[in-house]
mmCIF file with all atom_site columns, C-alpha atoms in Angstrom:
data_model
loop_
_atom_site.group_PDB
_atom_site.id
_atom_site.type_symbol
_atom_site.label_atom_id
_atom_site.label_alt_id
_atom_site.label_comp_id
_atom_site.label_asym_id
_atom_site.label_entity_id
_atom_site.label_seq_id
_atom_site.pdbx_PDB_ins_code
_atom_site.Cartn_x
_atom_site.Cartn_y
_atom_site.Cartn_z
_atom_site.occupancy
_atom_site.B_iso_or_equiv
_atom_site.pdbx_formal_charge
_atom_site.auth_seq_id
_atom_site.auth_comp_id
_atom_site.auth_asym_id
_atom_site.auth_atom_id
_atom_site.pdbx_PDB_model_num
ATOM 1   C CA . MET A 1 1   ? 1.109   -22.660 -1.532  1.00 52.00 ? 1492 MET A CA 1
ATOM 2   C CA . ALA A 1 2   ? -0.954  -25.497 -2.993  1.00 57.00 ? 1493 ALA A CA 1
ATOM 3   C CA . ARG A 1 3   ? -2.419  -24.935 -6.432  1.00 72.00 ? 1494 ARG A CA 1
ATOM 4   C CA . LEU A 1 4   ? -5.494  -26.416 -8.020  1.00 80.00 ? 1495 LEU A CA 1
ATOM 5   C CA . THR A 1 5   ? -4.896  -28.689 -10.964 1.00 91.00 ? 1496 THR A CA 1
ATOM 6   C CA . ALA A 1 6   ? -5.983  -27.355 -14.337 1.00 93.00 ? 1497 ALA A CA 1
ATOM 7   C CA . GLU A 1 7   ? -8.580  -30.109 -14.678 1.00 95.00 ? 1498 GLU A CA 1
ATOM 8   C CA . PHE A 1 8   ? -10.109 -29.300 -11.277 1.00 94.00 ? 1499 PHE A CA 1
ATOM 9   C CA . TRP A 1 9   ? -10.299 -25.578 -12.121 1.00 93.00 ? 1500 TRP A CA 1
ATOM 10  C CA . VAL A 1 10  ? -11.883 -26.300 -15.515 1.00 96.00 ? 1501 VAL A CA 1
ATOM 11  C CA . GLN A 1 11  ? -14.522 -28.595 -13.997 1.00 96.00 ? 1502 GLN A CA 1
ATOM 12  C CA . ALA A 1 12  ? -15.340 -26.016 -11.303 1.00 94.00 ? 1503 ALA A CA 1
ATOM 13  C CA . TYR A 1 13  ? -15.600 -23.259 -13.924 1.00 96.00 ? 1504 TYR A CA 1
ATOM 14  C CA . LEU A 1 14  ? -17.899 -25.350 -16.116 1.00 98.00 ? 1505 LEU A CA 1
ATOM 15  C CA . ALA A 1 15  ? -20.096 -26.111 -13.091 1.00 97.00 ? 1506 ALA A CA 1
ATOM 16  C CA . ARG A 1 16  ? -20.357 -22.417 -12.232 1.00 96.00 ? 1507 ARG A CA 1
ATOM 17  C CA . LEU A 1 17  ? -21.340 -21.617 -15.830 1.00 98.00 ? 1508 LEU A CA 1
ATOM 18  C CA . ARG A 1 18  ? -23.962 -24.401 -15.835 1.00 97.00 ? 1509 ARG A CA 1
ATOM 19  C CA . PHE A 1 19  ? -25.404 -22.975 -12.597 1.00 97.00 ? 1510 PHE A CA 1
ATOM 20  C CA . GLN A 1 20  ? -25.975 -19.675 -14.467 1.00 96.00 ? 1511 GLN A CA 1
ATOM 21  C CA . ASP A 1 21  ? -27.381 -21.518 -17.538 1.00 97.00 ? 1512 ASP A CA 1
ATOM 22  C CA . ILE A 1 22  ? -24.437 -20.429 -19.688 1.00 98.00 ? 1513 ILE A CA 1
ATOM 23  C CA . PRO A 1 23  ? -23.425 -23.106 -22.222 1.00 98.00 ? 1514 PRO A CA 1
ATOM 24  C CA . ALA A 1 24  ? -19.724 -23.955 -22.313 1.00 98.00 ? 1515 ALA A CA 1
ATOM 25  C CA . PHE A 1 25  ? -17.633 -26.720 -23.828 1.00 97.00 ? 1516 PHE A CA 1
ATOM 26  C CA . VAL A 1 26  ? -14.067 -27.964 -23.577 1.00 98.00 ? 1517 VAL A CA 1
ATOM 27  C CA . THR A 1 27  ? -12.783 -27.722 -27.155 1.00 97.00 ? 1518 THR A CA 1
ATOM 28  C CA . ALA A 1 28  ? -9.188  -28.661 -26.300 1.00 97.00 ? 1519 ALA A CA 1
ATOM 29  C CA . HIS A 1 29  ? -8.203  -30.833 -23.340 1.00 96.00 ? 1520 HIS A CA 1
ATOM 30  C CA . GLY A 1 30  ? -4.821  -29.727 -22.050 1.00 94.00 ? 1521 GLY A CA 1
ATOM 31  C CA . ASP A 1 31  ? -2.544  -31.178 -19.416 1.00 94.00 ? 1522 ASP A CA 1
ATOM 32  C CA . ASP A 1 32  ? -4.624  -32.277 -16.416 1.00 93.00 ? 1523 ASP A CA 1
ATOM 33  C CA . THR A 1 33  ? -2.164  -31.031 -13.841 1.00 92.00 ? 1524 THR A CA 1
ATOM 34  C CA . ALA A 1 34  ? -0.508  -27.869 -15.077 1.00 86.00 ? 1525 ALA A CA 1
ATOM 35  C CA . GLY A 1 35  ? -2.012  -26.926 -18.422 1.00 89.00 ? 1526 GLY A CA 1
ATOM 36  C CA . ALA A 1 36  ? -2.780  -23.276 -19.056 1.00 93.00 ? 1527 ALA A CA 1
ATOM 37  C CA . VAL A 1 37  ? -6.420  -22.354 -19.684 1.00 96.00 ? 1528 VAL A CA 1
ATOM 38  C CA . LEU A 1 38  ? -7.763  -20.122 -22.438 1.00 97.00 ? 1529 LEU A CA 1
ATOM 39  C CA . VAL A 1 39  ? -11.440 -19.094 -22.503 1.00 98.00 ? 1530 VAL A CA 1
ATOM 40  C CA . LYS A 1 40  ? -13.176 -18.142 -25.742 1.00 98.00 ? 1531 LYS A CA 1
ATOM 41  C CA . LEU A 1 41  ? -16.376 -16.129 -25.378 1.00 98.00 ? 1532 LEU A CA 1
ATOM 42  C CA . ASN A 1 42  ? -18.613 -16.576 -28.407 1.00 98.00 ? 1533 ASN A CA 1
ATOM 43  C CA . THR A 1 43  ? -21.468 -14.055 -28.421 1.00 97.00 ? 1534 THR A CA 1
ATOM 44  C CA . LEU A 1 44  ? -23.111 -15.888 -31.340 1.00 97.00 ? 1535 LEU A CA 1
ATOM 45  C CA . ASP A 1 45  ? -23.171 -12.769 -33.512 1.00 98.00 ? 1536 ASP A CA 1
ATOM 46  C CA . GLY A 1 46  ? -19.993 -13.437 -35.492 1.00 97.00 ? 1537 GLY A CA 1
ATOM 47  C CA . ASP A 1 47  ? -17.689 -11.877 -32.903 1.00 98.00 ? 1538 ASP A CA 1
ATOM 48  C CA . ALA A 1 48  ? -15.712 -13.472 -30.113 1.00 98.00 ? 1539 ALA A CA 1
ATOM 49  C CA . GLN A 1 49  ? -13.119 -12.760 -27.449 1.00 98.00 ? 1540 GLN A CA 1
ATOM 50  C CA . ALA A 1 50  ? -10.362 -14.913 -26.007 1.00 98.00 ? 1541 ALA A CA 1
ATOM 51  C CA . PHE A 1 51  ? -9.073  -14.550 -22.453 1.00 98.00 ? 1542 PHE A CA 1
ATOM 52  C CA . HIS A 1 52  ? -5.952  -15.920 -20.826 1.00 96.00 ? 1543 HIS A CA 1
ATOM 53  C CA . ARG A 1 53  ? -4.820  -15.844 -17.221 1.00 91.00 ? 1544 ARG A CA 1
ATOM 54  C CA . THR A 1 54  ? -1.879  -13.632 -16.346 1.00 90.00 ? 1545 THR A CA 1
ATOM 55  C CA . TYR A 1 55  ? 0.209   -13.499 -13.216 1.00 83.00 ? 1546 TYR A CA 1
ATOM 56  C CA . ASP A 1 56  ? 1.658   -10.321 -11.743 1.00 79.00 ? 1547 ASP A CA 1
ATOM 57  C CA . LEU A 1 57  ? 5.067   -11.220 -10.315 1.00 81.00 ? 1548 LEU A CA 1
ATOM 58  C CA . MET A 1 58  ? 5.169   -8.130  -8.109  1.00 82.00 ? 1549 MET A CA 1
ATOM 59  C CA . SER A 1 59  ? 1.809   -8.572  -6.391  1.00 82.00 ? 1550 SER A CA 1
ATOM 60  C CA . GLY A 1 60  ? 1.180   -12.269 -6.954  1.00 76.00 ? 1551 GLY A CA 1
ATOM 61  C CA . ALA A 1 61  ? -2.273  -11.442 -8.336  1.00 79.00 ? 1552 ALA A CA 1
ATOM 62  C CA . ARG A 1 62  ? -3.852  -13.545 -11.061 1.00 82.00 ? 1553 ARG A CA 1
ATOM 63  C CA . THR A 1 63  ? -6.095  -11.789 -13.556 1.00 88.00 ? 1554 THR A CA 1
ATOM 64  C CA . TRP A 1 64  ? -7.847  -12.657 -16.783 1.00 93.00 ? 1555 TRP A CA 1
ATOM 65  C CA . ASP A 1 65  ? -6.744  -10.482 -19.691 1.00 94.00 ? 1556 ASP A CA 1
ATOM 66  C CA . GLN A 1 66  ? -8.096  -10.301 -23.195 1.00 96.00 ? 1557 GLN A CA 1
ATOM 67  C CA . LEU A 1 67  ? -5.849  -12.109 -25.657 1.00 96.00 ? 1558 LEU A CA 1
ATOM 68  C CA . ALA A 1 68  ? -7.904  -11.440 -28.793 1.00 97.00 ? 1559 ALA A CA 1
ATOM 69  C CA . SER A 1 69  ? -11.168 -9.803  -29.805 1.00 98.00 ? 1560 SER A CA 1
ATOM 70  C CA . GLY A 1 70  ? -13.046 -9.369  -33.072 1.00 98.00 ? 1561 GLY A CA 1
ATOM 71  C CA . PRO A 1 71  ? -14.491 -11.582 -35.792 1.00 98.00 ? 1562 PRO A CA 1
ATOM 72  C CA . GLU A 1 72  ? -14.740 -15.168 -34.602 1.00 98.00 ? 1563 GLU A CA 1
ATOM 73  C CA . GLY A 1 73  ? -12.454 -16.474 -37.345 1.00 98.00 ? 1564 GLY A CA 1
ATOM 74  C CA . GLU A 1 74  ? -9.669  -14.130 -36.279 1.00 98.00 ? 1565 GLU A CA 1
ATOM 75  C CA . VAL A 1 75  ? -10.075 -15.090 -32.623 1.00 98.00 ? 1566 VAL A CA 1
ATOM 76  C CA . ASP A 1 76  ? -9.990  -18.781 -33.604 1.00 98.00 ? 1567 ASP A CA 1
ATOM 77  C CA . ALA A 1 77  ? -6.761  -18.166 -35.550 1.00 98.00 ? 1568 ALA A CA 1
ATOM 78  C CA . SER A 1 78  ? -5.239  -16.535 -32.470 1.00 97.00 ? 1569 SER A CA 1
ATOM 79  C CA . ILE A 1 79  ? -6.247  -19.537 -30.361 1.00 97.00 ? 1570 ILE A CA 1
ATOM 80  C CA . ARG A 1 80  ? -4.687  -21.939 -32.908 1.00 97.00 ? 1571 ARG A CA 1
ATOM 81  C CA . ARG A 1 81  ? -1.423  -19.977 -32.709 1.00 97.00 ? 1572 ARG A CA 1
ATOM 82  C CA . GLN A 1 82  ? -1.464  -20.331 -28.928 1.00 96.00 ? 1573 GLN A CA 1
ATOM 83  C CA . GLN A 1 83  ? -2.135  -24.061 -29.241 1.00 96.00 ? 1574 GLN A CA 1
ATOM 84  C CA . ALA A 1 84  ? 0.797   -24.445 -31.627 1.00 96.00 ? 1575 ALA A CA 1
ATOM 85  C CA . PHE A 1 85  ? 2.997   -22.759 -29.035 1.00 93.00 ? 1576 PHE A CA 1
ATOM 86  C CA . ASP A 1 86  ? 1.538   -24.659 -26.045 1.00 95.00 ? 1577 ASP A CA 1
ATOM 87  C CA . PRO A 1 87  ? 0.204   -28.167 -26.760 1.00 92.00 ? 1578 PRO A CA 1
ATOM 88  C CA . ASP A 1 88  ? -0.858  -28.531 -23.083 1.00 95.00 ? 1579 ASP A CA 1
ATOM 89  C CA . LEU A 1 89  ? -3.365  -25.666 -23.420 1.00 96.00 ? 1580 LEU A CA 1
ATOM 90  C CA . TRP A 1 90  ? -6.976  -26.102 -22.375 1.00 97.00 ? 1581 TRP A CA 1
ATOM 91  C CA . VAL A 1 91  ? -9.537  -24.210 -24.473 1.00 98.00 ? 1582 VAL A CA 1
ATOM 92  C CA . ILE A 1 92  ? -13.047 -23.621 -23.163 1.00 98.00 ? 1583 ILE A CA 1
ATOM 93  C CA . GLU A 1 93  ? -15.692 -22.082 -25.407 1.00 98.00 ? 1584 GLU A CA 1
ATOM 94  C CA . VAL A 1 94  ? -18.452 -20.154 -23.656 1.00 98.00 ? 1585 VAL A CA 1
ATOM 95  C CA . GLU A 1 95  ? -21.538 -19.297 -25.716 1.00 98.00 ? 1586 GLU A CA 1
ATOM 96  C CA . ASP A 1 96  ? -23.549 -16.379 -24.400 1.00 98.00 ? 1587 ASP A CA 1
ATOM 97  C CA . ARG A 1 97  ? -25.336 -13.649 -26.346 1.00 97.00 ? 1588 ARG A CA 1
ATOM 98  C CA . GLN A 1 98  ? -25.116 -11.366 -23.287 1.00 97.00 ? 1589 GLN A CA 1
ATOM 99  C CA . GLY A 1 99  ? -21.328 -11.698 -23.172 1.00 97.00 ? 1590 GLY A CA 1
ATOM 100 C CA . ARG A 1 100 ? -21.183 -13.344 -19.752 1.00 97.00 ? 1591 ARG A CA 1
ATOM 101 C CA . HIS A 1 101 ? -18.074 -15.370 -18.982 1.00 97.00 ? 1592 HIS A CA 1
ATOM 102 C CA . LEU A 1 102 ? -17.952 -15.043 -15.163 1.00 96.00 ? 1593 LEU A CA 1
ATOM 103 C CA . LEU A 1 103 ? -14.145 -14.707 -15.169 1.00 96.00 ? 1594 LEU A CA 1
ATOM 104 C CA . ASP A 1 104 ? -14.441 -11.506 -13.174 1.00 91.00 ? 1595 ASP A CA 1
ATOM 105 C CA . GLU A 1 105 ? -16.224 -13.257 -10.288 1.00 90.00 ? 1596 GLU A CA 1
ATOM 106 C CA . PRO A 1 106 ? -14.433 -14.052 -7.023  1.00 85.00 ? 1597 PRO A CA 1
ATOM 107 C CA . GLY A 1 107 ? -12.787 -17.448 -6.935  1.00 79.00 ? 1598 GLY A CA 1
ATOM 108 C CA . LEU A 1 108 ? -12.093 -17.692 -10.659 1.00 74.00 ? 1599 LEU A CA 1
ATOM 109 C CA . GLU A 1 109 ? -8.810  -15.815 -10.715 1.00 70.00 ? 1600 GLU A CA 1
#
């Protein structure tokens, strides 16, 4: 089965966020072809969440799971640890006071 490149997925995700007037920025540009993607949701109140995509080997389903949650500094530290482990990692920061990240919408799995 053909897979989308990481860069293509990131650009499509950013476009979908822009369409909903949700600000988002690439804070770390990973490998264009096969880099993993991590999404940080900043609710602009001092707290944040980080999400990473997981893959269920049994069902083949892709889901977004929470990697970290809490004070923004702690979430940022968790993201830095992931970046140290995976230098090809993309990091997207979404800023939304309502907590919208759209990762649960069809087509973003």
